[in-house]
Amino acid sequence: MSHLIQKLAIFLSMIMALAPPCLSSMTTGSGYLYPQFYDRSCPRAQEIVKSVVSNVVAREARMAASLLRLHFHDCFVKGCDGSLLLDSTGRIVSEKRSNPNRNSARGFEVIDEIKSALEKECPHTVSCADILALAARDSTVLAGGPSWEVPLGRRDSRGASLSGSNNDIPAPNNTFETILTKFKRQGLDLVDMVALSGSHTIGNARCTSFRQRLYNQTGNGKPDTTLDPSYAAQLRGRCPRSGGDQNLFFLDYVTPVHFDNSYFKNLLAYKGLLSSDQVLVTKSRESMGLVKEYAGSNQLFFEQFAKSMVKMGSISPLTGSKGEVRKSCRKVNSY
């Protein structure tokens, strides 16, 4: 009997040795995401992504936030499948045309540059969805934020969803309840929502994204009472009642290109730029508690942000034989 148990133990250990690493990132259905996915098929994949992103961010610090945002906007629509990158064709209406992305989403040429370099190194191997996930991590690190191991193995979708992009991505003027509902729809909770909102410690927003807070927040012709009056006056200087729609403003006016917890400190001072930022303090006691925790500890914010990014990056990925690995991130493969 003991001999049989010993044989069984050896057999189980062999199975575990053959199993993919990072089982905690297991996807349902047809496969796993794990950080070592390209170790054999394209060993320099992560190095190549990091090199391109480093060069681009060195030239333009704002691009770090733009690349991070692309990953968010991709994952919230149909899962992390690279659908955001597709251009419109005869049968595809691009997500780039949606309200959250039109005249706003940027960095597509950077993804093209990364993809081109990877195709030369290891053709038809690294997916565009994985490129987005790696570029988001590298951008965060380059801006001074936390690092994390990126589970890999996503494949690219053969379609896009304009309606999904319009409806599923949180908007600057959404209520707290609506934003939380959109996060929960993706399997993300309140902690993820508050931590991931901290990505607004870098990047910019257009005047049109927050104008209503300055002049007519509730339809009574008065500014948002949850916006610091002196900060509002400063913003009105470059965001008039009409015109200047595309004028850019730092989401975090204190350390605009440095990834840190000053975003949360701004919220506690009622100097969050977007309504969707400030509601984290004004509409939920639990959410406010998290804001206070992250404002008080940069390390705590970094740890949770990294965890939540891995969780977000694992939303409904295509794995195994699903989808494809695109040769060009802007169009599906032709067979």
PDB file of C-alpha atoms in Angstrom, residues 15-263:
ATOM      1  CA  ILE A  15       2.243  16.451 -13.523  1.00  0.00           C
ATOM      2  CA  MET A  16       2.911  19.598 -11.495  1.00  0.00           C
ATOM      3  CA  ALA A  17       6.350  19.944 -13.073  1.00  0.00           C
ATOM      4  CA  LEU A  18       4.789  19.919 -16.533  1.00  0.00           C
ATOM      5  CA  ALA A  19       2.069  22.419 -15.636  1.00  0.00           C
ATOM      6  CA  PRO A  20       2.501  26.030 -16.776  1.00  0.00           C
ATOM      7  CA  PRO A  21       3.899  28.435 -14.186  1.00  0.00           C
ATOM      8  CA  CYS A  22       1.751  31.033 -12.453  1.00  0.00           C
ATOM      9  CA  LEU A  23      -1.338  28.877 -12.070  1.00  0.00           C
ATOM     10  CA  SER A  24      -2.921  31.717 -10.130  1.00  0.00           C
ATOM     11  CA  SER A  25      -3.305  33.489 -13.485  1.00  0.00           C
ATOM     12  CA  MET A  26      -5.121  30.531 -15.024  1.00  0.00           C
ATOM     13  CA  THR A  27      -7.724  31.484 -17.608  1.00  0.00           C
ATOM     14  CA  THR A  28     -10.924  29.593 -18.126  1.00  0.00           C
ATOM     15  CA  GLY A  29     -11.382  27.504 -21.207  1.00  0.00           C
ATOM     16  CA  SER A  30      -8.404  26.901 -23.398  1.00  0.00           C
ATOM     17  CA  GLY A  31      -5.191  27.920 -21.711  1.00  0.00           C
ATOM     18  CA  TYR A  32      -3.109  29.807 -19.198  1.00  0.00           C
ATOM     19  CA  LEU A  33      -1.452  33.195 -19.009  1.00  0.00           C
ATOM     20  CA  TYR A  34       1.988  33.065 -17.431  1.00  0.00           C
ATOM     21  CA  PRO A  35       5.056  35.359 -17.474  1.00  0.00           C
ATOM     22  CA  GLN A  36       7.360  32.789 -19.137  1.00  0.00           C
ATOM     23  CA  PHE A  37       5.114  32.260 -22.171  1.00  0.00           C
ATOM     24  CA  TYR A  38       7.691  33.568 -24.689  1.00  0.00           C
ATOM     25  CA  ASP A  39      10.835  32.321 -22.949  1.00  0.00           C
ATOM     26  CA  ARG A  40      11.473  29.756 -25.696  1.00  0.00           C
ATOM     27  CA  SER A  41       9.571  31.096 -28.706  1.00  0.00           C
ATOM     28  CA  CYS A  42      10.827  34.699 -28.408  1.00  0.00           C
ATOM     29  CA  PRO A  43      13.325  35.094 -25.541  1.00  0.00           C
ATOM     30  CA  ARG A  44      14.005  38.794 -26.227  1.00  0.00           C
ATOM     31  CA  ALA A  45      10.332  39.788 -26.506  1.00  0.00           C
ATOM     32  CA  GLN A  46      10.117  41.698 -23.222  1.00  0.00           C
ATOM     33  CA  GLU A  47      13.519  43.299 -23.795  1.00  0.00           C
ATOM     34  CA  ILE A  48      12.414  44.579 -27.214  1.00  0.00           C
ATOM     35  CA  VAL A  49       9.157  46.034 -25.874  1.00  0.00           C
ATOM     36  CA  LYS A  50      10.995  47.771 -23.037  1.00  0.00           C
ATOM     37  CA  SER A  51      13.621  49.206 -25.394  1.00  0.00           C
ATOM     38  CA  VAL A  52      11.074  50.813 -27.729  1.00  0.00           C
ATOM     39  CA  VAL A  53       8.927  52.152 -24.885  1.00  0.00           C
ATOM     40  CA  SER A  54      12.006  53.562 -23.125  1.00  0.00           C
ATOM     41  CA  ASN A  55      13.116  55.454 -26.223  1.00  0.00           C
ATOM     42  CA  VAL A  56       9.638  56.855 -26.876  1.00  0.00           C
ATOM     43  CA  VAL A  57       9.004  57.948 -23.273  1.00  0.00           C
ATOM     44  CA  ALA A  58      12.457  59.568 -23.155  1.00  0.00           C
ATOM     45  CA  ARG A  59      11.367  61.732 -26.088  1.00  0.00           C
ATOM     46  CA  GLU A  60       7.862  62.404 -24.755  1.00  0.00           C
ATOM     47  CA  ALA A  61       7.047  61.734 -21.104  1.00  0.00           C
ATOM     48  CA  ARG A  62       3.290  61.967 -21.791  1.00  0.00           C
ATOM     49  CA  MET A  63       3.442  58.777 -23.867  1.00  0.00           C
ATOM     50  CA  ALA A  64       3.801  56.678 -20.699  1.00  0.00           C
ATOM     51  CA  ALA A  65       0.254  57.589 -19.662  1.00  0.00           C
ATOM     52  CA  SER A  66      -1.044  57.137 -23.212  1.00  0.00           C
ATOM     53  CA  LEU A  67       0.299  53.579 -23.486  1.00  0.00           C
ATOM     54  CA  LEU A  68      -1.031  52.676 -20.034  1.00  0.00           C
ATOM     55  CA  ARG A  69      -4.446  53.993 -21.064  1.00  0.00           C
ATOM     56  CA  LEU A  70      -4.485  51.900 -24.259  1.00  0.00           C
ATOM     57  CA  HIS A  71      -4.253  48.728 -22.163  1.00  0.00           C
ATOM     58  CA  PHE A  72      -7.175  49.896 -19.980  1.00  0.00           C
ATOM     59  CA  HIS A  73      -9.361  50.764 -22.943  1.00  0.00           C
ATOM     60  CA  ASP A  74      -8.546  47.479 -24.651  1.00  0.00           C
ATOM     61  CA  CYS A  75      -9.292  45.265 -21.654  1.00  0.00           C
ATOM     62  CA  PHE A  76     -12.611  46.923 -20.800  1.00  0.00           C
ATOM     63  CA  VAL A  77     -14.011  46.051 -24.245  1.00  0.00           C
ATOM     64  CA  LYS A  78     -14.297  42.353 -25.104  1.00  0.00           C
ATOM     65  CA  GLY A  79     -11.408  41.560 -22.767  1.00  0.00           C
ATOM     66  CA  CYS A  80      -7.653  42.045 -23.288  1.00  0.00           C
ATOM     67  CA  ASP A  81      -7.595  41.020 -26.943  1.00  0.00           C
ATOM     68  CA  GLY A  82      -6.054  43.907 -28.891  1.00  0.00           C
ATOM     69  CA  SER A  83      -9.426  44.841 -30.404  1.00  0.00           C
ATOM     70  CA  LEU A  84      -8.769  48.545 -29.752  1.00  0.00           C
ATOM     71  CA  LEU A  85      -5.856  48.508 -32.203  1.00  0.00           C
ATOM     72  CA  LEU A  86      -7.884  47.462 -35.252  1.00  0.00           C
ATOM     73  CA  ASP A  87      -8.558  50.073 -37.921  1.00  0.00           C
ATOM     74  CA  SER A  88     -11.923  50.211 -39.672  1.00  0.00           C
ATOM     75  CA  THR A  89     -12.341  47.945 -42.706  1.00  0.00           C
ATOM     76  CA  GLY A  90     -15.289  46.718 -44.738  1.00  0.00           C
ATOM     77  CA  ARG A  91     -16.503  44.493 -41.894  1.00  0.00           C
ATOM     78  CA  ILE A  92     -14.890  46.138 -38.851  1.00  0.00           C
ATOM     79  CA  VAL A  93     -15.904  49.436 -37.274  1.00  0.00           C
ATOM     80  CA  SER A  94     -12.911  50.542 -35.224  1.00  0.00           C
ATOM     81  CA  GLU A  95     -13.135  51.192 -31.492  1.00  0.00           C
ATOM     82  CA  LYS A  96     -10.913  54.199 -32.199  1.00  0.00           C
ATOM     83  CA  ARG A  97     -14.103  55.973 -33.334  1.00  0.00           C
ATOM     84  CA  SER A  98     -15.828  55.647 -29.948  1.00  0.00           C
ATOM     85  CA  ASN A  99     -16.448  58.620 -27.659  1.00  0.00           C
ATOM     86  CA  PRO A 100     -13.769  57.563 -25.110  1.00  0.00           C
ATOM     87  CA  ASN A 101     -11.142  57.105 -27.853  1.00  0.00           C
ATOM     88  CA  ARG A 102     -11.882  59.614 -30.618  1.00  0.00           C
ATOM     89  CA  ASN A 103      -9.361  62.502 -30.595  1.00  0.00           C
ATOM     90  CA  SER A 104      -8.092  61.057 -27.331  1.00  0.00           C
ATOM     91  CA  ALA A 105      -6.518  57.582 -27.496  1.00  0.00           C
ATOM     92  CA  ARG A 106      -2.946  57.788 -28.755  1.00  0.00           C
ATOM     93  CA  GLY A 107       0.255  55.788 -28.977  1.00  0.00           C
ATOM     94  CA  PHE A 108      -0.869  53.470 -31.784  1.00  0.00           C
ATOM     95  CA  GLU A 109       2.282  54.234 -33.779  1.00  0.00           C
ATOM     96  CA  VAL A 110       4.373  53.119 -30.793  1.00  0.00           C
ATOM     97  CA  ILE A 111       2.594  49.749 -30.751  1.00  0.00           C
ATOM     98  CA  ASP A 112       3.250  49.520 -34.503  1.00  0.00           C
ATOM     99  CA  GLU A 113       6.958  50.138 -33.908  1.00  0.00           C
ATOM    100  CA  ILE A 114       7.110  47.445 -31.215  1.00  0.00           C
ATOM    101  CA  LYS A 115       5.219  44.977 -33.399  1.00  0.00           C
ATOM    102  CA  SER A 116       7.542  45.618 -36.350  1.00  0.00           C
ATOM    103  CA  ALA A 117      10.611  44.971 -34.206  1.00  0.00           C
ATOM    104  CA  LEU A 118       9.099  41.766 -32.792  1.00  0.00           C
ATOM    105  CA  GLU A 119       8.105  40.488 -36.241  1.00  0.00           C
ATOM    106  CA  LYS A 120      11.740  40.822 -37.327  1.00  0.00           C
ATOM    107  CA  GLU A 121      12.958  39.012 -34.210  1.00  0.00           C
ATOM    108  CA  CYS A 122      10.372  36.219 -34.092  1.00  0.00           C
ATOM    109  CA  PRO A 123       7.701  36.365 -36.812  1.00  0.00           C
ATOM    110  CA  HIS A 124       4.070  35.625 -36.007  1.00  0.00           C
ATOM    111  CA  THR A 125       4.767  34.908 -32.349  1.00  0.00           C
ATOM    112  CA  VAL A 126       3.993  37.812 -29.983  1.00  0.00           C
ATOM    113  CA  SER A 127       0.400  39.031 -29.914  1.00  0.00           C
ATOM    114  CA  CYS A 128      -0.641  42.673 -30.015  1.00  0.00           C
ATOM    115  CA  ALA A 129      -2.674  42.124 -26.840  1.00  0.00           C
ATOM    116  CA  ASP A 130       0.482  41.025 -25.009  1.00  0.00           C
ATOM    117  CA  ILE A 131       2.379  44.013 -26.414  1.00  0.00           C
ATOM    118  CA  LEU A 132      -0.237  46.314 -24.847  1.00  0.00           C
ATOM    119  CA  ALA A 133       0.099  44.581 -21.482  1.00  0.00           C
ATOM    120  CA  LEU A 134       3.903  44.779 -21.494  1.00  0.00           C
ATOM    121  CA  ALA A 135       3.972  48.387 -22.719  1.00  0.00           C
ATOM    122  CA  ALA A 136       1.587  49.387 -19.906  1.00  0.00           C
ATOM    123  CA  ARG A 137       3.867  47.821 -17.284  1.00  0.00           C
ATOM    124  CA  ASP A 138       7.031  49.319 -18.777  1.00  0.00           C
ATOM    125  CA  SER A 139       5.404  52.766 -19.029  1.00  0.00           C
ATOM    126  CA  THR A 140       4.419  52.638 -15.368  1.00  0.00           C
ATOM    127  CA  VAL A 141       7.960  51.722 -14.312  1.00  0.00           C
ATOM    128  CA  LEU A 142       9.546  54.407 -16.501  1.00  0.00           C
ATOM    129  CA  ALA A 143       7.291  57.006 -14.873  1.00  0.00           C
ATOM    130  CA  GLY A 144       8.540  55.938 -11.444  1.00  0.00           C
ATOM    131  CA  GLY A 145       5.772  53.484 -10.589  1.00  0.00           C
ATOM    132  CA  PRO A 146       5.751  49.845  -9.505  1.00  0.00           C
ATOM    133  CA  SER A 147       6.745  46.831 -11.575  1.00  0.00           C
ATOM    134  CA  TRP A 148       5.067  43.442 -11.820  1.00  0.00           C
ATOM    135  CA  GLU A 149       5.406  40.200 -13.715  1.00  0.00           C
ATOM    136  CA  VAL A 150       3.037  40.328 -16.684  1.00  0.00           C
ATOM    137  CA  PRO A 151       1.201  37.051 -17.339  1.00  0.00           C
ATOM    138  CA  LEU A 152       1.435  36.415 -21.097  1.00  0.00           C
ATOM    139  CA  GLY A 153      -0.166  34.227 -23.737  1.00  0.00           C
ATOM    140  CA  ARG A 154      -3.054  36.394 -24.932  1.00  0.00           C
ATOM    141  CA  ARG A 155      -4.095  36.139 -28.559  1.00  0.00           C
ATOM    142  CA  ASP A 156      -5.639  38.814 -30.752  1.00  0.00           C
ATOM    143  CA  SER A 157      -9.299  39.150 -31.627  1.00  0.00           C
ATOM    144  CA  ARG A 158     -10.574  39.180 -35.190  1.00  0.00           C
ATOM    145  CA  GLY A 159     -13.162  41.826 -34.450  1.00  0.00           C
ATOM    146  CA  ALA A 160     -13.909  45.037 -32.565  1.00  0.00           C
ATOM    147  CA  SER A 161     -16.894  46.477 -30.704  1.00  0.00           C
ATOM    148  CA  LEU A 162     -17.713  50.144 -31.156  1.00  0.00           C
ATOM    149  CA  SER A 163     -20.802  49.833 -28.946  1.00  0.00           C
ATOM    150  CA  GLY A 164     -18.766  48.087 -26.251  1.00  0.00           C
ATOM    151  CA  SER A 165     -16.215  50.860 -26.330  1.00  0.00           C
ATOM    152  CA  ASN A 166     -18.927  53.500 -26.012  1.00  0.00           C
ATOM    153  CA  ASN A 167     -20.745  51.716 -23.186  1.00  0.00           C
ATOM    154  CA  ASP A 168     -18.195  49.784 -21.125  1.00  0.00           C
ATOM    155  CA  ILE A 169     -15.336  52.241 -20.588  1.00  0.00           C
ATOM    156  CA  PRO A 170     -15.861  54.506 -17.534  1.00  0.00           C
ATOM    157  CA  ALA A 171     -16.490  58.117 -18.560  1.00  0.00           C
ATOM    158  CA  PRO A 172     -15.297  61.326 -16.822  1.00  0.00           C
ATOM    159  CA  ASN A 173     -18.864  62.367 -15.984  1.00  0.00           C
ATOM    160  CA  ASN A 174     -20.198  58.954 -14.886  1.00  0.00           C
ATOM    161  CA  THR A 175     -21.656  58.660 -11.405  1.00  0.00           C
ATOM    162  CA  PHE A 176     -19.817  56.651  -8.747  1.00  0.00           C
ATOM    163  CA  GLU A 177     -22.390  53.866  -9.024  1.00  0.00           C
ATOM    164  CA  THR A 178     -22.053  53.686 -12.819  1.00  0.00           C
ATOM    165  CA  ILE A 179     -18.257  53.516 -12.672  1.00  0.00           C
ATOM    166  CA  LEU A 180     -18.333  50.791 -10.026  1.00  0.00           C
ATOM    167  CA  THR A 181     -20.877  48.834 -12.082  1.00  0.00           C
ATOM    168  CA  LYS A 182     -18.586  49.001 -15.118  1.00  0.00           C
ATOM    169  CA  PHE A 183     -15.660  47.710 -13.064  1.00  0.00           C
ATOM    170  CA  LYS A 184     -17.720  44.905 -11.517  1.00  0.00           C
ATOM    171  CA  ARG A 185     -18.883  43.887 -14.987  1.00  0.00           C
ATOM    172  CA  GLN A 186     -15.222  43.106 -15.706  1.00  0.00           C
ATOM    173  CA  GLY A 187     -14.751  41.119 -12.509  1.00  0.00           C
ATOM    174  CA  LEU A 188     -13.008  44.012 -10.742  1.00  0.00           C
ATOM    175  CA  ASP A 189     -14.043  45.261  -7.294  1.00  0.00           C
ATOM    176  CA  LEU A 190     -13.997  48.567  -5.420  1.00  0.00           C
ATOM    177  CA  VAL A 191     -10.378  48.119  -4.317  1.00  0.00           C
ATOM    178  CA  ASP A 192      -9.337  47.572  -7.948  1.00  0.00           C
ATOM    179  CA  MET A 193     -11.364  50.586  -9.033  1.00  0.00           C
ATOM    180  CA  VAL A 194      -9.726  52.970  -6.560  1.00  0.00           C
ATOM    181  CA  ALA A 195      -6.203  51.607  -7.107  1.00  0.00           C
ATOM    182  CA  LEU A 196      -6.481  51.636 -10.895  1.00  0.00           C
ATOM    183  CA  SER A 197      -7.919  55.159 -10.829  1.00  0.00           C
ATOM    184  CA  GLY A 198      -4.523  56.042  -9.388  1.00  0.00           C
ATOM    185  CA  SER A 199      -3.131  55.746 -12.916  1.00  0.00           C
ATOM    186  CA  HIS A 200      -4.380  59.337 -13.211  1.00  0.00           C
ATOM    187  CA  THR A 201      -1.264  60.334 -11.317  1.00  0.00           C
ATOM    188  CA  ILE A 202       0.196  60.737 -14.829  1.00  0.00           C
ATOM    189  CA  GLY A 203      -1.304  61.948 -18.082  1.00  0.00           C
ATOM    190  CA  ASN A 204      -3.619  64.663 -19.320  1.00  0.00           C
ATOM    191  CA  ALA A 205      -7.304  65.338 -19.855  1.00  0.00           C
ATOM    192  CA  ARG A 206      -9.000  67.647 -22.324  1.00  0.00           C
ATOM    193  CA  CYS A 207     -11.023  70.686 -21.307  1.00  0.00           C
ATOM    194  CA  THR A 208     -14.135  69.049 -22.740  1.00  0.00           C
ATOM    195  CA  SER A 209     -13.746  66.197 -20.215  1.00  0.00           C
ATOM    196  CA  PHE A 210     -14.338  68.377 -17.159  1.00  0.00           C
ATOM    197  CA  ARG A 211     -15.821  71.698 -18.381  1.00  0.00           C
ATOM    198  CA  GLN A 212     -19.201  71.014 -16.768  1.00  0.00           C
ATOM    199  CA  ARG A 213     -17.525  71.014 -13.331  1.00  0.00           C
ATOM    200  CA  LEU A 214     -16.403  74.590 -13.861  1.00  0.00           C
ATOM    201  CA  TYR A 215     -19.669  76.104 -15.028  1.00  0.00           C
ATOM    202  CA  ASN A 216     -22.734  73.870 -14.821  1.00  0.00           C
ATOM    203  CA  GLN A 217     -22.246  70.665 -12.859  1.00  0.00           C
ATOM    204  CA  THR A 218     -25.864  69.906 -11.970  1.00  0.00           C
ATOM    205  CA  GLY A 219     -27.751  71.965 -14.536  1.00  0.00           C
ATOM    206  CA  ASN A 220     -28.178  75.025 -12.282  1.00  0.00           C
ATOM    207  CA  GLY A 221     -25.450  77.079 -13.951  1.00  0.00           C
ATOM    208  CA  LYS A 222     -23.115  76.752 -10.958  1.00  0.00           C
ATOM    209  CA  PRO A 223     -19.711  75.047 -10.594  1.00  0.00           C
ATOM    210  CA  ASP A 224     -19.169  71.738  -8.849  1.00  0.00           C
ATOM    211  CA  THR A 225     -19.190  72.325  -5.087  1.00  0.00           C
ATOM    212  CA  THR A 226     -16.736  69.422  -4.632  1.00  0.00           C
ATOM    213  CA  LEU A 227     -14.052  71.253  -6.643  1.00  0.00           C
ATOM    214  CA  ASP A 228     -11.699  73.563  -4.743  1.00  0.00           C
ATOM    215  CA  PRO A 229     -12.693  77.160  -5.769  1.00  0.00           C
ATOM    216  CA  SER A 230      -9.118  78.405  -6.268  1.00  0.00           C
ATOM    217  CA  TYR A 231      -8.255  75.363  -8.372  1.00  0.00           C
ATOM    218  CA  ALA A 232     -11.461  75.877 -10.391  1.00  0.00           C
ATOM    219  CA  ALA A 233     -10.538  79.500 -11.048  1.00  0.00           C
ATOM    220  CA  GLN A 234      -7.122  78.402 -12.288  1.00  0.00           C
ATOM    221  CA  LEU A 235      -8.688  75.856 -14.630  1.00  0.00           C
ATOM    222  CA  ARG A 236     -11.189  78.364 -16.054  1.00  0.00           C
ATOM    223  CA  GLY A 237      -8.242  80.389 -17.362  1.00  0.00           C
ATOM    224  CA  ARG A 238      -7.648  77.827 -20.110  1.00  0.00           C
ATOM    225  CA  CYS A 239     -10.992  76.043 -20.196  1.00  0.00           C
ATOM    226  CA  PRO A 240     -13.626  78.657 -21.143  1.00  0.00           C
ATOM    227  CA  ARG A 241     -17.379  78.097 -21.381  1.00  0.00           C
ATOM    228  CA  SER A 242     -16.981  77.517 -25.121  1.00  0.00           C
ATOM    229  CA  GLY A 243     -13.934  76.826 -27.242  1.00  0.00           C
ATOM    230  CA  GLY A 244     -10.650  75.290 -26.220  1.00  0.00           C
ATOM    231  CA  ASP A 245     -12.139  71.793 -26.160  1.00  0.00           C
ATOM    232  CA  GLN A 246      -8.809  70.113 -26.887  1.00  0.00           C
ATOM    233  CA  ASN A 247      -6.733  72.151 -24.413  1.00  0.00           C
ATOM    234  CA  LEU A 248      -4.804  69.731 -22.210  1.00  0.00           C
ATOM    235  CA  PHE A 249      -4.565  69.767 -18.416  1.00  0.00           C
ATOM    236  CA  PHE A 250      -2.525  67.569 -16.095  1.00  0.00           C
ATOM    237  CA  LEU A 251      -4.620  64.977 -14.258  1.00  0.00           C
ATOM    238  CA  ASP A 252      -2.219  65.399 -11.332  1.00  0.00           C
ATOM    239  CA  TYR A 253      -1.036  69.010 -11.235  1.00  0.00           C
ATOM    240  CA  VAL A 254       1.517  68.331  -8.461  1.00  0.00           C
ATOM    241  CA  THR A 255       3.708  65.641 -10.063  1.00  0.00           C
ATOM    242  CA  PRO A 256       2.217  65.362 -13.575  1.00  0.00           C
ATOM    243  CA  VAL A 257       4.761  63.011 -15.152  1.00  0.00           C
ATOM    244  CA  HIS A 258       5.798  61.080 -12.030  1.00  0.00           C
ATOM    245  CA  PHE A 259       3.874  57.993 -10.966  1.00  0.00           C
ATOM    246  CA  ASP A 260       3.156  58.373  -7.243  1.00  0.00           C
ATOM    247  CA  ASN A 261       0.338  58.761  -4.714  1.00  0.00           C
ATOM    248  CA  SER A 262      -0.072  62.530  -5.033  1.00  0.00           C
ATOM    249  CA  TYR A 263      -3.230  61.860  -7.073  1.00  0.00           C
TER     250      TYR A 263
END
